[in-house]
XYZ file of C-alpha atoms in Angstrom:
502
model
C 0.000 0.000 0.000
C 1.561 3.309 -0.933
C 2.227 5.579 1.745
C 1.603 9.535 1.208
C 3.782 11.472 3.499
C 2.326 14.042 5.286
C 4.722 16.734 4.274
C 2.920 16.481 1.008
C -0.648 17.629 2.631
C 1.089 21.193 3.988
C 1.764 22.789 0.993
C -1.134 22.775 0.181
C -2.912 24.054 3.490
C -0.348 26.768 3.530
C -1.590 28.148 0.362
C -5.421 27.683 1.226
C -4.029 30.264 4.243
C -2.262 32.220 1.873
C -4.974 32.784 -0.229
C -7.177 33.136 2.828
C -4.634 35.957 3.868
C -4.497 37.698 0.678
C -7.733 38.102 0.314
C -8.375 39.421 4.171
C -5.547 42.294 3.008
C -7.645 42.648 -0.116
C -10.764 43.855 2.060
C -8.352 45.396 4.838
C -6.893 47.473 1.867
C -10.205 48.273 0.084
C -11.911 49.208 3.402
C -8.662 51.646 4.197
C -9.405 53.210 0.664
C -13.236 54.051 1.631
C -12.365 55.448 4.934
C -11.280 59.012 4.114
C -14.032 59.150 1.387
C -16.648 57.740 4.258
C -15.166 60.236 6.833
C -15.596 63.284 4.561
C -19.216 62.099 3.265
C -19.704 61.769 7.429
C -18.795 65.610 7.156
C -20.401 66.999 4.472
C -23.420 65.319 6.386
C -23.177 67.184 9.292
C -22.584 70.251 7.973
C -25.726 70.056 6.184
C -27.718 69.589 9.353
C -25.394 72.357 11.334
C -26.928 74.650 8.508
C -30.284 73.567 8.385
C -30.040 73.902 12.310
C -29.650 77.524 12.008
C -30.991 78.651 8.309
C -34.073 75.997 8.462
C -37.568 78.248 8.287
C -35.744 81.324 6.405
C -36.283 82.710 2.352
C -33.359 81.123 1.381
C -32.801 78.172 3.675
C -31.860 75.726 0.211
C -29.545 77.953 -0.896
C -27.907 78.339 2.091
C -27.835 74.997 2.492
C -25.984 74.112 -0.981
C -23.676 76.896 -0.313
C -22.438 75.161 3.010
C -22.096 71.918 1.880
C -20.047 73.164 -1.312
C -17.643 75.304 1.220
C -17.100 72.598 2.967
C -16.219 70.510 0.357
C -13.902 73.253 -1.000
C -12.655 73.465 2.886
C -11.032 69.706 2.572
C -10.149 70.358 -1.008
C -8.499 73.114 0.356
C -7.219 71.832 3.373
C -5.828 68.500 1.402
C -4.011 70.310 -1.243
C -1.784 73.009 0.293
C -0.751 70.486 3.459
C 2.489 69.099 1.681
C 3.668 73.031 1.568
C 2.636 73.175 5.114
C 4.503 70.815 7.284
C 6.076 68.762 4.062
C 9.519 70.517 5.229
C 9.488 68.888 8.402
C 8.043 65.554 7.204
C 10.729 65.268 4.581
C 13.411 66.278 7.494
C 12.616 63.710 9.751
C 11.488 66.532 12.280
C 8.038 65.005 12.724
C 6.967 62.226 11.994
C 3.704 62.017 9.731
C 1.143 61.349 12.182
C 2.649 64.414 14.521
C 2.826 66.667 11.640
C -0.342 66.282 10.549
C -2.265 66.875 14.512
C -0.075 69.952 14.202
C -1.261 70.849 11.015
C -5.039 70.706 11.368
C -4.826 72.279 14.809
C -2.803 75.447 13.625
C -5.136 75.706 10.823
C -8.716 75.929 12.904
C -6.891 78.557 15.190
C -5.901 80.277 12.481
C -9.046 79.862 10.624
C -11.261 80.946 13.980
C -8.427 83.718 15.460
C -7.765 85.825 12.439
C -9.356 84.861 9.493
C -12.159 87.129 9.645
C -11.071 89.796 7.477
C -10.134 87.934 4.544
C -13.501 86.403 4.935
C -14.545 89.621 4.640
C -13.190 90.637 1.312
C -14.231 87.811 -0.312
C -17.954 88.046 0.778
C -18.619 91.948 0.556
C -15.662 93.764 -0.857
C -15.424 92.537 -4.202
C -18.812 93.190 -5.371
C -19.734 96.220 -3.667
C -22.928 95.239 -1.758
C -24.120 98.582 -1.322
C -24.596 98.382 -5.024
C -26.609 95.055 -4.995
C -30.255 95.791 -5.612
C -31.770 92.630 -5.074
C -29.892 90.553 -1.885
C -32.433 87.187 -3.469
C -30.161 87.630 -6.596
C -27.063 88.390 -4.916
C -27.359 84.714 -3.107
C -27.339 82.999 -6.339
C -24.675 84.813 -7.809
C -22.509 83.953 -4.491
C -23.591 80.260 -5.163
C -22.917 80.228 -8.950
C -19.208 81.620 -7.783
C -18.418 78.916 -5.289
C -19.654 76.470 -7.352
C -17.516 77.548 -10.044
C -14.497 77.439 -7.585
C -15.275 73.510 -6.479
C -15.778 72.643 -10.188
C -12.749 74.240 -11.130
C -10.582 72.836 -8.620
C -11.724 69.561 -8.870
C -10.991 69.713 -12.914
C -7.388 70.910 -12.077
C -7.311 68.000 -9.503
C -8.399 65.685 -12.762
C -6.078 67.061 -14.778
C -3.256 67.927 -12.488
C -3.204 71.950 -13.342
C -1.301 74.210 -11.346
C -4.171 76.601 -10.274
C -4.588 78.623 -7.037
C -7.496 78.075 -5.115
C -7.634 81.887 -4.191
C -7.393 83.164 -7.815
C -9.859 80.901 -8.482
C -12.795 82.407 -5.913
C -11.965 85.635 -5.886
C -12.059 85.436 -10.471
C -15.459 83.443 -9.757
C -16.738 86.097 -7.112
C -16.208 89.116 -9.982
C -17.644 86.988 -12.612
C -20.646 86.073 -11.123
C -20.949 89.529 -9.620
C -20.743 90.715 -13.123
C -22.488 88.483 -14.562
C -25.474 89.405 -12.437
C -25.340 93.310 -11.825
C -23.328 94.359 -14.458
C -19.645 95.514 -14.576
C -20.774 98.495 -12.318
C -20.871 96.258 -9.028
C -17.340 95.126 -9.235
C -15.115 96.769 -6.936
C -12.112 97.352 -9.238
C -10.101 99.384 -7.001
C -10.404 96.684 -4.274
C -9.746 94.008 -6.904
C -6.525 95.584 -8.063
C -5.754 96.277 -4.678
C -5.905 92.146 -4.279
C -4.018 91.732 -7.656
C -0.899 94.334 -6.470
C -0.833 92.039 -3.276
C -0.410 88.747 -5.361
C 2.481 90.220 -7.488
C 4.169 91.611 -4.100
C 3.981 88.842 -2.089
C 6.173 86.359 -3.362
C 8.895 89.321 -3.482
C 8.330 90.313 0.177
C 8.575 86.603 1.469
C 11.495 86.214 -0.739
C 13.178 89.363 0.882
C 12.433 87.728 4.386
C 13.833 84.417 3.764
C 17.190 85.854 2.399
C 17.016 88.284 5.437
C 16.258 85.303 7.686
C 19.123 82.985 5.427
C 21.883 85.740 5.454
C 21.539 86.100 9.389
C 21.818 82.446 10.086
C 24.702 82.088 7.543
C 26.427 84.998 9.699
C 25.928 83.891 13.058
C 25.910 80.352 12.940
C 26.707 78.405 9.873
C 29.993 81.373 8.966
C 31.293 80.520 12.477
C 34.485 78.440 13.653
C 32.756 76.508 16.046
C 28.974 75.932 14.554
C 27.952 74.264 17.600
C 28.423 76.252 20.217
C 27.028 79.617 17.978
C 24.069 77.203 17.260
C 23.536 76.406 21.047
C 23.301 80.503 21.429
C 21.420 81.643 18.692
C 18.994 78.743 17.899
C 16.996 79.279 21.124
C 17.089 83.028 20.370
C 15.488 82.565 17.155
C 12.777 80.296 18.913
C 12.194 82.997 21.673
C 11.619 85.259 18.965
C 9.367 83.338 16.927
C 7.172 82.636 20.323
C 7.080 86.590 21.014
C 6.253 87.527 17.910
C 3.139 85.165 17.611
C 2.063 86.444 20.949
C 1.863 89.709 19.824
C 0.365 89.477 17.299
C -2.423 87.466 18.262
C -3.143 89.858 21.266
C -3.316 92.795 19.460
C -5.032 91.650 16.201
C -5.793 87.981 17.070
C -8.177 89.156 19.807
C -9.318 92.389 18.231
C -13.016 91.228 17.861
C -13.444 90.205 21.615
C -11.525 92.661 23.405
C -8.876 95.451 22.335
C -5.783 94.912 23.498
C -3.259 98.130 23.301
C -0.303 97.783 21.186
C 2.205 98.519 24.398
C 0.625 95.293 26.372
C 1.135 93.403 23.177
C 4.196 94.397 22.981
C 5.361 94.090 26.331
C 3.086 90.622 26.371
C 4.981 89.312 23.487
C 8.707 90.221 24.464
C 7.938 88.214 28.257
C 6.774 85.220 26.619
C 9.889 85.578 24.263
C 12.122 85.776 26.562
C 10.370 82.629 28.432
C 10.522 80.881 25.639
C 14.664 81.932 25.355
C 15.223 80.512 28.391
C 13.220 77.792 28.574
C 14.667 76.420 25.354
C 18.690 76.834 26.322
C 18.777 73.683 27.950
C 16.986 71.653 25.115
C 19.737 73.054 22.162
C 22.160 72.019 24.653
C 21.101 68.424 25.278
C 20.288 68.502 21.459
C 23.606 69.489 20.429
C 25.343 66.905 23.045
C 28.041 64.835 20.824
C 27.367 66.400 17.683
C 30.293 67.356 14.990
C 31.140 70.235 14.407
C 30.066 70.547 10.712
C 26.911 71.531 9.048
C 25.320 68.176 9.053
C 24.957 68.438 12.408
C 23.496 71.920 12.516
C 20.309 69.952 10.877
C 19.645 68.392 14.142
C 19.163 71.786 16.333
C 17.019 73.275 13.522
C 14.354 70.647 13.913
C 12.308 72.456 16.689
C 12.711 75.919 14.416
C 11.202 74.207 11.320
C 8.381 71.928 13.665
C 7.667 75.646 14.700
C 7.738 76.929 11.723
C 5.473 74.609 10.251
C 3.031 75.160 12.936
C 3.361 79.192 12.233
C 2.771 78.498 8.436
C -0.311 75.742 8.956
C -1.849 79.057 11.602
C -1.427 81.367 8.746
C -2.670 79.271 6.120
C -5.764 78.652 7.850
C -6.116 82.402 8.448
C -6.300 83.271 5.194
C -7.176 80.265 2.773
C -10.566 80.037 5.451
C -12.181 82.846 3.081
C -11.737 81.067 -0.368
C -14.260 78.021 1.140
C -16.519 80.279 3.081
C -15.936 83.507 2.125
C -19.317 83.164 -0.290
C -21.145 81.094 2.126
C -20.996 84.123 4.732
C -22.593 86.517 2.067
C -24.995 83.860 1.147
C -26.401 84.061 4.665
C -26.505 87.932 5.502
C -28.435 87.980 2.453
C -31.124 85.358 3.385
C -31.073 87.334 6.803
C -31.260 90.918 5.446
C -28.327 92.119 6.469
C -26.143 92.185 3.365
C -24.979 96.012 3.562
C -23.902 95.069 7.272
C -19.927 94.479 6.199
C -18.753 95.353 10.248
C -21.023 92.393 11.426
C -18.806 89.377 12.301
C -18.962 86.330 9.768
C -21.692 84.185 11.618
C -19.441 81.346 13.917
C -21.122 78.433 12.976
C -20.281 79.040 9.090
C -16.334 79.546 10.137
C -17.095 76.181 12.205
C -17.299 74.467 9.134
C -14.283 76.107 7.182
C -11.551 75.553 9.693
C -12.614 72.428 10.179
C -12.907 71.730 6.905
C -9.240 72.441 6.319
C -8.431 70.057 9.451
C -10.653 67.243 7.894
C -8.764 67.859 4.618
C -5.532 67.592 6.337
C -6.270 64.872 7.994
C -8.266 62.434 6.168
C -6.356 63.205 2.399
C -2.768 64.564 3.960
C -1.061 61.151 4.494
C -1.507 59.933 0.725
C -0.822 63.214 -0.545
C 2.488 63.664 1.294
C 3.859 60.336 0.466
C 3.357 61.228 -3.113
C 5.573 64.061 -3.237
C 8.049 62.437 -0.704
C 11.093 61.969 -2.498
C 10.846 65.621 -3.375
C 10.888 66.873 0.323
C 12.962 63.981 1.774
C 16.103 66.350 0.567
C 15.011 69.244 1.972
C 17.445 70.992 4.439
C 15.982 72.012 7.498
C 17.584 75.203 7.676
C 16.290 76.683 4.697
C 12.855 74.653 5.219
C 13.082 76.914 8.478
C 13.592 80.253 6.528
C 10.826 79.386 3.953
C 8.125 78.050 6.237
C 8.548 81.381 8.427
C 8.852 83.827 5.724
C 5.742 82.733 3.863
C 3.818 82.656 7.510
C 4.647 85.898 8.189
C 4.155 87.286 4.532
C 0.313 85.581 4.614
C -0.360 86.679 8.252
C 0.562 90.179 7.195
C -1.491 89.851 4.635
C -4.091 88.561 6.056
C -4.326 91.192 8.613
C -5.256 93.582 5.808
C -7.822 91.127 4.563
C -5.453 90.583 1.427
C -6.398 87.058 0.236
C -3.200 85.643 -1.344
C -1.891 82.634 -2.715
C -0.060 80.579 0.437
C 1.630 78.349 -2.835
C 3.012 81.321 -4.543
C 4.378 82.891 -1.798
C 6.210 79.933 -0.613
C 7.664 79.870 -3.847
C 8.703 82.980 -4.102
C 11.061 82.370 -0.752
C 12.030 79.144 -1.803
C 13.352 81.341 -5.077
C 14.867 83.708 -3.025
C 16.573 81.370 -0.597
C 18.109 79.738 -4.014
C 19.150 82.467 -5.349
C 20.653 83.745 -2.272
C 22.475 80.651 -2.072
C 23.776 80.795 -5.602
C 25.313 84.119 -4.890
C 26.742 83.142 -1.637
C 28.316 80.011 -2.897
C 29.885 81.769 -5.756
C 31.523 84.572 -4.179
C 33.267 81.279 -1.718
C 34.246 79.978 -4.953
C 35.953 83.468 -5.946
C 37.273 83.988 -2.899
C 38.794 80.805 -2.901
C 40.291 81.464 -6.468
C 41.832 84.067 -5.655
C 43.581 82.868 -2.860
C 44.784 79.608 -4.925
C 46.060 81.716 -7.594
C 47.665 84.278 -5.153
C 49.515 81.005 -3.317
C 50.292 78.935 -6.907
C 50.610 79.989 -10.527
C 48.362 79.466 -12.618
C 47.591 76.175 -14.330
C 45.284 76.282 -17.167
C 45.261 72.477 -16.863
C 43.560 72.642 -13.338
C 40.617 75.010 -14.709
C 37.337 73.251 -14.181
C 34.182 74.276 -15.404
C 32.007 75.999 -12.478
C 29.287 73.726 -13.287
C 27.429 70.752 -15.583
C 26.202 72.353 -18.572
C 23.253 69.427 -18.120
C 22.675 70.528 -14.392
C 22.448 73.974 -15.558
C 19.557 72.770 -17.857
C 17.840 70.960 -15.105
C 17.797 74.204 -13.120
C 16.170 75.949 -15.551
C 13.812 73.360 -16.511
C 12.985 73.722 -12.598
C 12.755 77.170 -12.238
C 10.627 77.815 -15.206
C 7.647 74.978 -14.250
C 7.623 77.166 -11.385
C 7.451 80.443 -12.745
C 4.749 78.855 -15.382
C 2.615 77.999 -12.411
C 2.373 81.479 -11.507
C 1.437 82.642 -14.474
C -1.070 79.747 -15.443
C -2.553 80.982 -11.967
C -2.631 84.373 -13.294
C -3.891 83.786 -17.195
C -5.915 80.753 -17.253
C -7.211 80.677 -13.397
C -8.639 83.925 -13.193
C -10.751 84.051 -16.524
C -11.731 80.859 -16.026
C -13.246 81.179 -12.967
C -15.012 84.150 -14.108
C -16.051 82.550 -17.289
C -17.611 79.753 -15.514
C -19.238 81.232 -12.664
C -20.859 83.816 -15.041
C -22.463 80.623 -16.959
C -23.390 78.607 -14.028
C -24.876 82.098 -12.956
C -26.991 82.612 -16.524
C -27.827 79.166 -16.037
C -29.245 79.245 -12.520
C -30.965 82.738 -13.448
C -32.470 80.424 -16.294
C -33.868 77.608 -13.383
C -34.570 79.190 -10.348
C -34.665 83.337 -10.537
């Protein structure tokens, strides 16, 4: 009788088990895929009944309605595409890790949504079209909904199609078109939309002059120094002190201007004791930090990790300050209208509607973030944490600025714009080494024509330009395409609706 062994039966229970496994990672995987998408339906959901909570029983409770879901689906849109620029830097530096990064993130971006985004909010919802001239507020609604529909179709088609656009040219070129579209060229604020336009050609320039500013001072103090280490352990926790008393003025005397007014001098003096808190309190940690390390730049990557986790927390608060309006900024004038109030621009944007865009961007953030980082992480793996530092704080100050003024800018652009100055800067400063080094190797030997090298790869030179020109296209695809196209469209959806409903 023929024997079977038994080591015969196992192969093939092991694949039975196999299979058995593969498939349980099959669902595991496809149930992973239709959590974010579940999470943001969950969402939308509830900001449909936080709206119908507080617009139910009025004129225009279904337009209201639409308007807030919309905003809140540009909110994660919003909130999922401008994260990589946010804390990417310290992601890619091994500062955070991903999970950190993003809490960070979508916490910085409600505060800054809820603390200071007001009065961009503001300039999208009343001071593009001039409301004063708006002679039906019925009208006006659907106008505001034709634009923000315009701006969700839009971005979702550059999503598709993986445009360069900027969410904020693309509301505030919807808001004009629709607003044109509707009232007639007459209720467009031009002045106030040039005003916007001047900001979005100066800020990349002024964020650029602040990260060479910020560059050029580290370079002096620290990196230019014999012993890096020990001007690191001085000067890092200064910069951090600084950073900390900064923020605290600022949000005391504009942060908290809507609940109480602070006076500039207890700002001031406010900000400059937590600053020097934060000095001290931080000595000690660049110390321990900096125990062991080499003294060579590598190591100067380590002690600017809390600077650039800091930073990206300052540029998250600022993004959320100002990137709030271009998700809500139509739903707010969507709902003085339907409660008569359309002409009153000094009333606060109603709370529950800037509920829903800050956490909007935080759902964004967090539901879309992780996928969206790892796709772009081999470009900010090589990031260096020093001039991740300068960028991430110029463009936070450049957009808070801004946003204090109710400018609504481009957070993309103006990160670029630094991250052109701090290359250029770079460029320069590495070259005059390089002369100064020629000239003292031709001052100590003759000259050898033999030795002469080329100062650089004619193919690497290409690359860089390649580079620097997507860049620069983006900014002006932003600039030609967005803007009329956004206009375009809203001012069709508008006819359209006018044709249905009006």
């Amino acid at each position: 009788m023929t024997q079977f062994p038994e080591n015969r039966k196992k192969p093939t229970l092991d694949k039975d088990l196999d299979k058995m496994t593969r498939v349980e990672e099959a669902v595991n995987h496809l149930g992973q895929r239709f959590v974010a998408p579940g999470a943001a339906l969950l969402f939308l959901v509830v900001t449909a009944l936080v709206a119908s909570s507080y617009a139910g029983g009025t004129p225009g409770a279904v337009i209201t309605l639409a308007a807030a879901i919309i905003g809140a689906y540009m909110a994660m849109n919003i909130g999922a595409k401008d994260v990589a620029n946010n804390v990417g830097p310290a992601v890619g530096s091994k500062a955070l890790p991903l999970t950190a990064a993003l809490i960070i993130a979508a916490i910085c971006e409600v505060f800054g949504a809820l603390i200071t985004g007001g009065n961009v909010v503001e300039t999208i919802a009343s001071g593009i079209v001039d409301v004063r001239t708006v002679p039906d507020p019925h009208v006006f609604a659907w106008a505001m909904l034709g634009a923000i529909l315009a701006a969700a179709l839009l971005v979702n088609l550059s999503n598709l199609l993986k445009a360069p656009i900027s969410t904020t040219h693309s509301i505030v070129g919807a808001v004009a078109g629709a607003g044109t579209a509707a009232f007639g060229v007459g209720a467009v604020d031009w002045a106030s939309l040039m005003g916007i336009a001047l900001t979005w050609v100066l800020t990349p320039f002024i964020s650029a002059f602040f990260a060479v500013a910020l560059l050029a001072f580290i370079n002096q103090v620290i990196i230019g120094r014999d012993d890096k280490i020990d001007a690191a352990r001085k000067w890092v926790p200064v910069l951090l002190g600084v950073m900390a008393g900064v923020m605290t003025a600022y949000l005391m005397r504009f942060g908290l201007h809507r609940v109480i007014d602070v006076p500039s001098g207890v700002s001031l003096a406010t900000g400059l004791a937590v600053g020097l808190i934060a000095w001290r309190l931080c000595i000690p940690l660049i110390r321990n930090q900096s125990e062991g390390l080499e003294n060579r730049n590598q190591s100067l990557r380590t002690l600017f990790q809390w600077p650039l986790i800091f930073a990206a927390a300052l540029m998250s608060f600022g993004h959320g300050a100002n990137d709030v309006s271009n998700a809500i900024g139509p739903v707010v004038a969507i709902v003085r209208a339907d409660y008569g109030n359309l002409n009153d621009v000094f009333a606060p944007a109603p709370q529950w509607v800037m509920l829903i865009g800050a956490f909007g961007l935080s759902c964004g953030i967090l539901l879309f973030g992780p996928r969206l980082i790892r796709l772009v992480g081999e470009q900010i793996t090589k990031l260096n944490p020093m001039r991740g530092f300068c960028v991430s704080t110029s463009t936070a100050l450049t957009v808070l600025t801004a946003s204090h003024f109710g400018m609504p800018v481009s957070t993309t652009h103006t990160a670029i714009g630094a991250v052109f100055g701090v290359g250029f800067f770079r460029e320069w400063y590495t070259a005059q080494g390089r002369k100064q080094q020629e000239a003292l190797r031709k001052s100590l030997a003759p000259a050898d024509p033999s030795t002469d090298e080329p100062d650089e790869n004619a193919s690497e030179t290409r690359r860089r330009y390649l580079v620097r020109r997507s860049h620069f296209m983006t900014i002006i695809a932003a600039w030609i395409i967005t803007l009329p196209a956004s206009a375009a469209l809203a001012a069709a959806l508008y006819a359209i609706i006018h044709l249905l409903f009006i």
